[in-house]
mmCIF file of C-alpha atoms and ligand atoms in Angstrom:
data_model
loop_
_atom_site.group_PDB
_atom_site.id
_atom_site.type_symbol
_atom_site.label_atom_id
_atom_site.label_comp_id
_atom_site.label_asym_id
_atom_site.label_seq_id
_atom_site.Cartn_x
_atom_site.Cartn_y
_atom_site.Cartn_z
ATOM 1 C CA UNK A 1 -138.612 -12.093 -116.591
ATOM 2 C CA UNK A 2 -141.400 -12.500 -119.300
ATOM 3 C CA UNK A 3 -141.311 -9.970 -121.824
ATOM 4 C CA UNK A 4 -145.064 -9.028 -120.873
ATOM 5 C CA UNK A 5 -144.050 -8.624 -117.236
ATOM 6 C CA UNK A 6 -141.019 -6.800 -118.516
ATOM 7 C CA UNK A 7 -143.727 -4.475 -120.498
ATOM 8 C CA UNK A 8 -145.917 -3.645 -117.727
ATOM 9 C CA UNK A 9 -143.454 -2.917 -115.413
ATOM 10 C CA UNK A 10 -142.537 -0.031 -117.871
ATOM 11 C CA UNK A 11 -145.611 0.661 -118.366
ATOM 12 C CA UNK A 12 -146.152 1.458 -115.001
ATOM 13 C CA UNK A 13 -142.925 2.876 -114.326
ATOM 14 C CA UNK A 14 -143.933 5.818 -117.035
ATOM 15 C CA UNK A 15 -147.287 5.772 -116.223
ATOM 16 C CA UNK A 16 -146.999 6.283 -112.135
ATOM 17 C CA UNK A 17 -143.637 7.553 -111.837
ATOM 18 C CA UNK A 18 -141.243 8.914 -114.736
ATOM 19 C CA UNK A 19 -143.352 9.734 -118.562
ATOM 20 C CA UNK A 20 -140.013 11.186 -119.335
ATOM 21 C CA UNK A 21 -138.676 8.026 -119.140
ATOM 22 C CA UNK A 22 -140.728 7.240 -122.539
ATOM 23 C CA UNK A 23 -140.040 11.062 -123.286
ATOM 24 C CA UNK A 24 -143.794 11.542 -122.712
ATOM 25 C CA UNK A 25 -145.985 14.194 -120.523
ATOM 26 C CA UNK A 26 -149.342 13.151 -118.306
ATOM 27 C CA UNK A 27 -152.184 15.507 -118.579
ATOM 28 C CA UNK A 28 -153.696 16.818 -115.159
ATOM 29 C CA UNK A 29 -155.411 14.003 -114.926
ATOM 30 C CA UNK A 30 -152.686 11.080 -115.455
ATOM 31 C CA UNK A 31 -153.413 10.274 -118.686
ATOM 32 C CA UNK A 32 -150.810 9.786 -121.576
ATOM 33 C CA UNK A 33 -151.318 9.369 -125.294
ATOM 34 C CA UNK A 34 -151.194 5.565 -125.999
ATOM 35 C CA UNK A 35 -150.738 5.653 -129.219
ATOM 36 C CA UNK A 36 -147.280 7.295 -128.460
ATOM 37 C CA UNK A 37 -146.507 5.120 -125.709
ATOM 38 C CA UNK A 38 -146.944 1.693 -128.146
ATOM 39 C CA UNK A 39 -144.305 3.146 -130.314
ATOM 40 C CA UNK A 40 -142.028 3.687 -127.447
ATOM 41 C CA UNK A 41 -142.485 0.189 -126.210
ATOM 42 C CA UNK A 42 -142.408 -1.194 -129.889
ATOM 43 C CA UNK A 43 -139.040 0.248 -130.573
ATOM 44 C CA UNK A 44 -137.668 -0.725 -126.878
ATOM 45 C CA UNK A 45 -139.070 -4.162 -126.854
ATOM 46 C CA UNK A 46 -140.083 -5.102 -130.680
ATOM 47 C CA UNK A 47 -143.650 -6.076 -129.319
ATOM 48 C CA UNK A 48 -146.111 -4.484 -132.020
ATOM 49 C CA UNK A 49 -149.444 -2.480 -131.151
ATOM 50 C CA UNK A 50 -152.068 -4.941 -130.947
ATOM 51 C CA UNK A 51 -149.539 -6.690 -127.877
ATOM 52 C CA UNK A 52 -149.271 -3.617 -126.131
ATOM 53 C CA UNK A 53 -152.903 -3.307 -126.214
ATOM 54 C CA UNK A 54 -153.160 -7.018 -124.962
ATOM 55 C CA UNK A 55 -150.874 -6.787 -121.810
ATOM 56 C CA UNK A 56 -152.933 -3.773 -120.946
ATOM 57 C CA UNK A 57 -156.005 -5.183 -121.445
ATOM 58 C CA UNK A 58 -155.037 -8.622 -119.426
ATOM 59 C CA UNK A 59 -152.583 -6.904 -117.222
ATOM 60 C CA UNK A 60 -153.729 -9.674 -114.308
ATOM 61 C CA UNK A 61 -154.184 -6.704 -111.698
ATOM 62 C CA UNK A 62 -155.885 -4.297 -114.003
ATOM 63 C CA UNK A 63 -153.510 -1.779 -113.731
ATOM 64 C CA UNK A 64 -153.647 0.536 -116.590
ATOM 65 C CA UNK A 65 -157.246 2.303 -117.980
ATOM 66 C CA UNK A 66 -157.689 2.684 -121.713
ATOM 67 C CA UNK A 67 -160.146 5.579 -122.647
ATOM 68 C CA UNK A 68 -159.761 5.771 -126.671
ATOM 69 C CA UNK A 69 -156.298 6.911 -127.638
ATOM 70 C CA UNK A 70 -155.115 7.937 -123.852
ATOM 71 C CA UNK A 71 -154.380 5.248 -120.925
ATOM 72 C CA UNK A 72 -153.804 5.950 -117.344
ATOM 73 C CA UNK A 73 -152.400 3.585 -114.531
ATOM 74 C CA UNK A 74 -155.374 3.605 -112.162
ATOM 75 C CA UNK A 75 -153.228 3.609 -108.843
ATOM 76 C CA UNK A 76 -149.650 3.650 -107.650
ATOM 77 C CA UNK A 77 -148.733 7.262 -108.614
ATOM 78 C CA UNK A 78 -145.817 9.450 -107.274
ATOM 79 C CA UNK A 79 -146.324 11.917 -109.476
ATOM 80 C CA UNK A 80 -148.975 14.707 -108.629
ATOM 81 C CA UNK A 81 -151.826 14.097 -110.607
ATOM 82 C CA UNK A 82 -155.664 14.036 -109.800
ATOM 83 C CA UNK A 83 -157.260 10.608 -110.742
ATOM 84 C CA UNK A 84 -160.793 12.157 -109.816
ATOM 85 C CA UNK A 85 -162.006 9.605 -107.413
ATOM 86 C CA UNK A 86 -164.586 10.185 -104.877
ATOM 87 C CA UNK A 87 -164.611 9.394 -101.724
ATOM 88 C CA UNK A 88 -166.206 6.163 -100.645
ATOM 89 C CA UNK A 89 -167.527 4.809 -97.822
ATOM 90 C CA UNK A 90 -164.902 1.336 -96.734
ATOM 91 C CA UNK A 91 -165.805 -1.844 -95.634
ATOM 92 C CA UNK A 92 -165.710 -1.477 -92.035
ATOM 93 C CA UNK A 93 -162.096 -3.118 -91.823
ATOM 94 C CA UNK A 94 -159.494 -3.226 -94.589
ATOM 95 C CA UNK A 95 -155.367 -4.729 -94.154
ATOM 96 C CA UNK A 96 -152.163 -2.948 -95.197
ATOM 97 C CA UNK A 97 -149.204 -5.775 -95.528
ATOM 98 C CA UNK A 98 -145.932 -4.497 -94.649
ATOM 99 C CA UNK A 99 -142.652 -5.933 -93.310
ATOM 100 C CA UNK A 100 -141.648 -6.220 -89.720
ATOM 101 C CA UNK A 101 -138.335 -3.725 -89.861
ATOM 102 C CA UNK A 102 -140.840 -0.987 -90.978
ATOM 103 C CA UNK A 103 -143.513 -1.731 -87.765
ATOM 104 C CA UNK A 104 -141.507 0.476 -85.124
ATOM 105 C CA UNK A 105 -141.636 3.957 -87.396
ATOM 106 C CA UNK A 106 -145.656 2.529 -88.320
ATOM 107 C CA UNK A 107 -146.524 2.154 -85.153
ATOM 108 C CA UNK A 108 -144.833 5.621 -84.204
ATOM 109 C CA UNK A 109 -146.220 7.942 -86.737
ATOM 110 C CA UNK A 110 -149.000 5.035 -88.963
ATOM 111 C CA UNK A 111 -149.092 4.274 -92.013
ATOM 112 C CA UNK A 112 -147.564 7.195 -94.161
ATOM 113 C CA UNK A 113 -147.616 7.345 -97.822
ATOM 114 C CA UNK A 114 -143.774 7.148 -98.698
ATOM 115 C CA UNK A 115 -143.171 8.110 -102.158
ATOM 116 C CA UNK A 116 -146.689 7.403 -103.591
ATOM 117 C CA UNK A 117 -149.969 10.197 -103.565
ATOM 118 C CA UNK A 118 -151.582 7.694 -101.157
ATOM 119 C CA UNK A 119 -151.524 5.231 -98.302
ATOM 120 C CA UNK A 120 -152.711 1.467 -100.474
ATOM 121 C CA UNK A 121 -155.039 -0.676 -98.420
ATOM 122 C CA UNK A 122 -156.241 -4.070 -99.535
ATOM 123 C CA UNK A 123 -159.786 -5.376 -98.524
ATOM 124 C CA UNK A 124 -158.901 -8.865 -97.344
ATOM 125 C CA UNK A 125 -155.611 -10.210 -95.576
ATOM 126 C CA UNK A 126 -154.757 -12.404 -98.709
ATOM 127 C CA UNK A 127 -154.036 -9.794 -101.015
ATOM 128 C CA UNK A 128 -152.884 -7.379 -97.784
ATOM 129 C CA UNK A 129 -149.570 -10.255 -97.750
ATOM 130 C CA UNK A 130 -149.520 -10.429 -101.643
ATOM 131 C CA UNK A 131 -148.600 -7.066 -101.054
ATOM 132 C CA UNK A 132 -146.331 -7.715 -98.154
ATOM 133 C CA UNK A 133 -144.421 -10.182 -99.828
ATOM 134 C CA UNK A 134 -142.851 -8.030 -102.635
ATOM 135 C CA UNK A 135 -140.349 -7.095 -100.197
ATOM 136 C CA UNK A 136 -137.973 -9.755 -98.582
ATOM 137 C CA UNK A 137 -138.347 -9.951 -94.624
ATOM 138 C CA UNK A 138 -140.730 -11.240 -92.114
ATOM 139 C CA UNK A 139 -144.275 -9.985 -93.809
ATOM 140 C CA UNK A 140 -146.907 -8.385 -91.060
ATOM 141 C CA UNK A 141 -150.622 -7.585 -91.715
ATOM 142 C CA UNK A 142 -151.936 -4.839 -90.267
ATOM 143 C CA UNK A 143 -155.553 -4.724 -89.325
ATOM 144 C CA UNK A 144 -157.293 -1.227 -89.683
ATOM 145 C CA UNK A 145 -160.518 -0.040 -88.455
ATOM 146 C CA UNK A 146 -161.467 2.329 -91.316
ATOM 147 C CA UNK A 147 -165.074 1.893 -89.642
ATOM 148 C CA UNK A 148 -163.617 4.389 -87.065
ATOM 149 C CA UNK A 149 -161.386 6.312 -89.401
ATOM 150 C CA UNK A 150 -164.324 7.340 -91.587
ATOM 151 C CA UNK A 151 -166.394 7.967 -88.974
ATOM 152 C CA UNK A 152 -163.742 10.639 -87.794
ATOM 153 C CA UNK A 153 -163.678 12.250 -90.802
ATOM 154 C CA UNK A 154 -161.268 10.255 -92.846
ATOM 155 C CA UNK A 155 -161.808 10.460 -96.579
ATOM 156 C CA UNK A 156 -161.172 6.751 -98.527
ATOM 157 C CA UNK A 157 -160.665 6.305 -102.085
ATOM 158 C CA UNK A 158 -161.119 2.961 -104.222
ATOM 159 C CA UNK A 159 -159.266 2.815 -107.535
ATOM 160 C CA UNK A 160 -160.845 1.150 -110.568
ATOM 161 C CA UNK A 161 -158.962 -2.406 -109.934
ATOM 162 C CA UNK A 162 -160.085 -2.237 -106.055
ATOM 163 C CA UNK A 163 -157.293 -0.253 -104.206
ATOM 164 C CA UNK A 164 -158.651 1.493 -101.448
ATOM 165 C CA UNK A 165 -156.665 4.615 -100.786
ATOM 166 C CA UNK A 166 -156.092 6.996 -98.035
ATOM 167 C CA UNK A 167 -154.062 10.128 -97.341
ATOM 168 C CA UNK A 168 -152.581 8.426 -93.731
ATOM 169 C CA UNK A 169 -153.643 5.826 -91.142
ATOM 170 C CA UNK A 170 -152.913 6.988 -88.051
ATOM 171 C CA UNK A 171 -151.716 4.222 -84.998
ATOM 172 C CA UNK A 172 -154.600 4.050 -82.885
ATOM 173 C CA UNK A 173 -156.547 2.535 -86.041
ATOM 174 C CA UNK A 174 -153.721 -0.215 -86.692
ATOM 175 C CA UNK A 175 -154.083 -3.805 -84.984
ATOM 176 C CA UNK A 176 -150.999 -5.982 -85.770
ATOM 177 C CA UNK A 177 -153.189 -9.791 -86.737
ATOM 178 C CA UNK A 178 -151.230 -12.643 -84.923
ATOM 179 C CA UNK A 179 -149.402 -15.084 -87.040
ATOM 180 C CA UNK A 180 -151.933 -17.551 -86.740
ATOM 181 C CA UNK A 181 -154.746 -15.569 -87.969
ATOM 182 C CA UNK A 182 -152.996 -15.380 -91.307
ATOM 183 C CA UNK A 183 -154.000 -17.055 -94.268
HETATM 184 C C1 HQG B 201 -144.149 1.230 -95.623
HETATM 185 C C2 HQG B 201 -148.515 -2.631 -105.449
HETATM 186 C C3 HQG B 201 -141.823 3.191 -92.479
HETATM 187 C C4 HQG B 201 -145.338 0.528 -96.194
HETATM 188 C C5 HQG B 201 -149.363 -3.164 -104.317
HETATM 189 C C6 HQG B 201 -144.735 -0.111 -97.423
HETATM 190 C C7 HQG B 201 -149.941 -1.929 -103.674
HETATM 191 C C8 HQG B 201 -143.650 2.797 -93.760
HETATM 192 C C9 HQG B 201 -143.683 0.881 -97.849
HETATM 193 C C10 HQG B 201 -149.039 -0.819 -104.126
HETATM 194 C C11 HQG B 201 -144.381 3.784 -93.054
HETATM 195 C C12 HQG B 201 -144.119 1.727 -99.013
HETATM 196 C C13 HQG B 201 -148.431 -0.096 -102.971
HETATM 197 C C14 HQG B 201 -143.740 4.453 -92.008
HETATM 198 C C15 HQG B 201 -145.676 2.964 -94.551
HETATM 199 N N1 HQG B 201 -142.453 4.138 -91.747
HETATM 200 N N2 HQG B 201 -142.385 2.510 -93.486
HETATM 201 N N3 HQG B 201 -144.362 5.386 -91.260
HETATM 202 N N4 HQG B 201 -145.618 3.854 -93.560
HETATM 203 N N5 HQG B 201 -144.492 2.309 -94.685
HETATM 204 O O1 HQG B 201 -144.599 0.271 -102.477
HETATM 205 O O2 HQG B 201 -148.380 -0.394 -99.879
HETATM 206 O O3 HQG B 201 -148.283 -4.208 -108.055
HETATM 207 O O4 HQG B 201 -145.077 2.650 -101.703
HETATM 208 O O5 HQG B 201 -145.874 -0.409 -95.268
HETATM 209 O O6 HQG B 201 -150.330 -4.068 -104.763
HETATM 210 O O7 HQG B 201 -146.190 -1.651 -100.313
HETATM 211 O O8 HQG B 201 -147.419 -1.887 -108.132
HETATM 212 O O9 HQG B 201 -146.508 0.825 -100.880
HETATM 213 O O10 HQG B 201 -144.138 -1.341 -97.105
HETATM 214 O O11 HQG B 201 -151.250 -1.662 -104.062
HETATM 215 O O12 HQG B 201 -149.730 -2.407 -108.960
HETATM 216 O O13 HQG B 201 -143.472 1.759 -96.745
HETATM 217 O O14 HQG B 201 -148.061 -1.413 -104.955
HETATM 218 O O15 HQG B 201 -149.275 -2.445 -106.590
HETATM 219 O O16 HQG B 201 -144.113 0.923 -100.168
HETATM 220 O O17 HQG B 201 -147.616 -0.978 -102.208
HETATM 221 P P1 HQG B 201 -145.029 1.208 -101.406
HETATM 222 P P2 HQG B 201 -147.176 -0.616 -100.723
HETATM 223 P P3 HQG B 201 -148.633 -2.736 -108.004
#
C-alpha cells in the first residue's frame, strides 16, 4: 500500500475511531490538534510536516478538514462527537451500496448505522457501488426515496465532502435497483 494511503488510513482511523491510538483526545466537536498529530505520523512513518499537510489537503475524497492548527475527519465517526451539521433538505432520491449477505437483516429492520454515528448515503449509484465494493461479495444498490423520508419528518445531513447522512432508513423507503440498471 502507498505510504500516503497508508497515512490516511491512520489518519482516519484516529480521527473517526481511536485518538488514543495517536495518544491524542477530540474536542466536543471532533477536532484534534494537528500539529500533534504530524509529529505522531512523522515519527511512525518518517513523512515530515509539510507531507502530512499534503495528503490532507489532496486526500482524493476530502476526508479530513483543516481549520488553523486543529483538523477533523468530516464523516465516518464512531466516536460520539457533534460535527454541527444542519439538516438539509436531499435530492429527492439518494443510493446506499451494500452487499447481498447483509439484504435479509436490511430489508428486516433498514438501513441501521452499525458502528458509525450515522447511516452514509451517496447521491448517485456510481459512488453508492464505490462504496459497495470495499467489501468482497455480490455488491447491491439500494434505491431510497428520501423525498418521502423527509417529508415524514426525517432529518438528513450532508458532510463537507458530500456524504449525506441519516440516523436510519427504514424498509418501506428502500428499492433494491435491478442488475441492469447499474452502472
Ligand atoms: C451494512 C466510506 C446488516 C451497510 C464510504 C454496510 C462511506 C447492515 C455495513 C462510509 C444493516 C456498515 C461508510 C443491517 C446497514 N443489517 N447490515 N440492518 N444496515 N448494514 O463501513 O455505508 O472511504 O459502517 O450496508 O465511502 O459501508 O471511509 O458503512 O455495508 O461513506 O471515507 O453494514 O465509509 O468512506 O459498514 O460506509 P460501514 P458504509 P471512507
Amino acid at each position: 500500500m502507498p505510504i500516503d494511503t497508508q497515512i490516511s488510513k491512520f489518519v482516519s482511523l484516529v480521527l473517526r475511531h481511536a485518538p488514543q491510538e495517536a495518544g491524542l483526545s477530540l474536542d466536543e466537536n471532533g477536532w484534534a490538534d494537528l500539529g500533534a498529530l504530524c509529529k505522531v505520523i512523522q515519527a511512525k512513518f518518517g513523512a515530515s510536516t509539510g507531507g502530512v499537510a499534503r495528503i490532507v489537503a489532496e486526500n482524493p475524497k476530502r476526508r479530513f478538514a483543516i481549520e488553523g492548527n486543529r483538523i477533523r475527519a468530516v464523516q465516518g465517526h464512531s466516536v460520539d462527537i457533534d460535527l454541527g451539521l444542519a439538516p438539509t433538505i436531499p435530492p429527492d432520491t439518494l443510493y446506499h451500496g451494500t452487499k447481498e449477505g447483509f439484504l435479509p437483516a436490511i430489508l428486516r429492520e433498514g438501513v441501521t448505522r452499525q458502528s458509525r454515528q450515522h447511516v452514509h448515503l451517496s447521491k448517485n449509484m456510481e459512488t453508492a457501488l464505490v462504496v459497495a465494493r470495499r467489501r468482497a461479495g455480490k455488491s447491491v444498490i439500494l434505491q431510497i426515496d428520501s423525498a418521502s423520508m423527509n417529508k415524514d419528518g426525517v432529518s438528513f445531513f450532508l458532510s463537507d465532502n458530500g456524504v449525506w447522512l441519516t440516523n436510519h432508513v427504514s424498509p418501506r423507503y428502500l428499492t433494491q435497483m435491478p442488475e441492469r440498471e447499474l452502472p
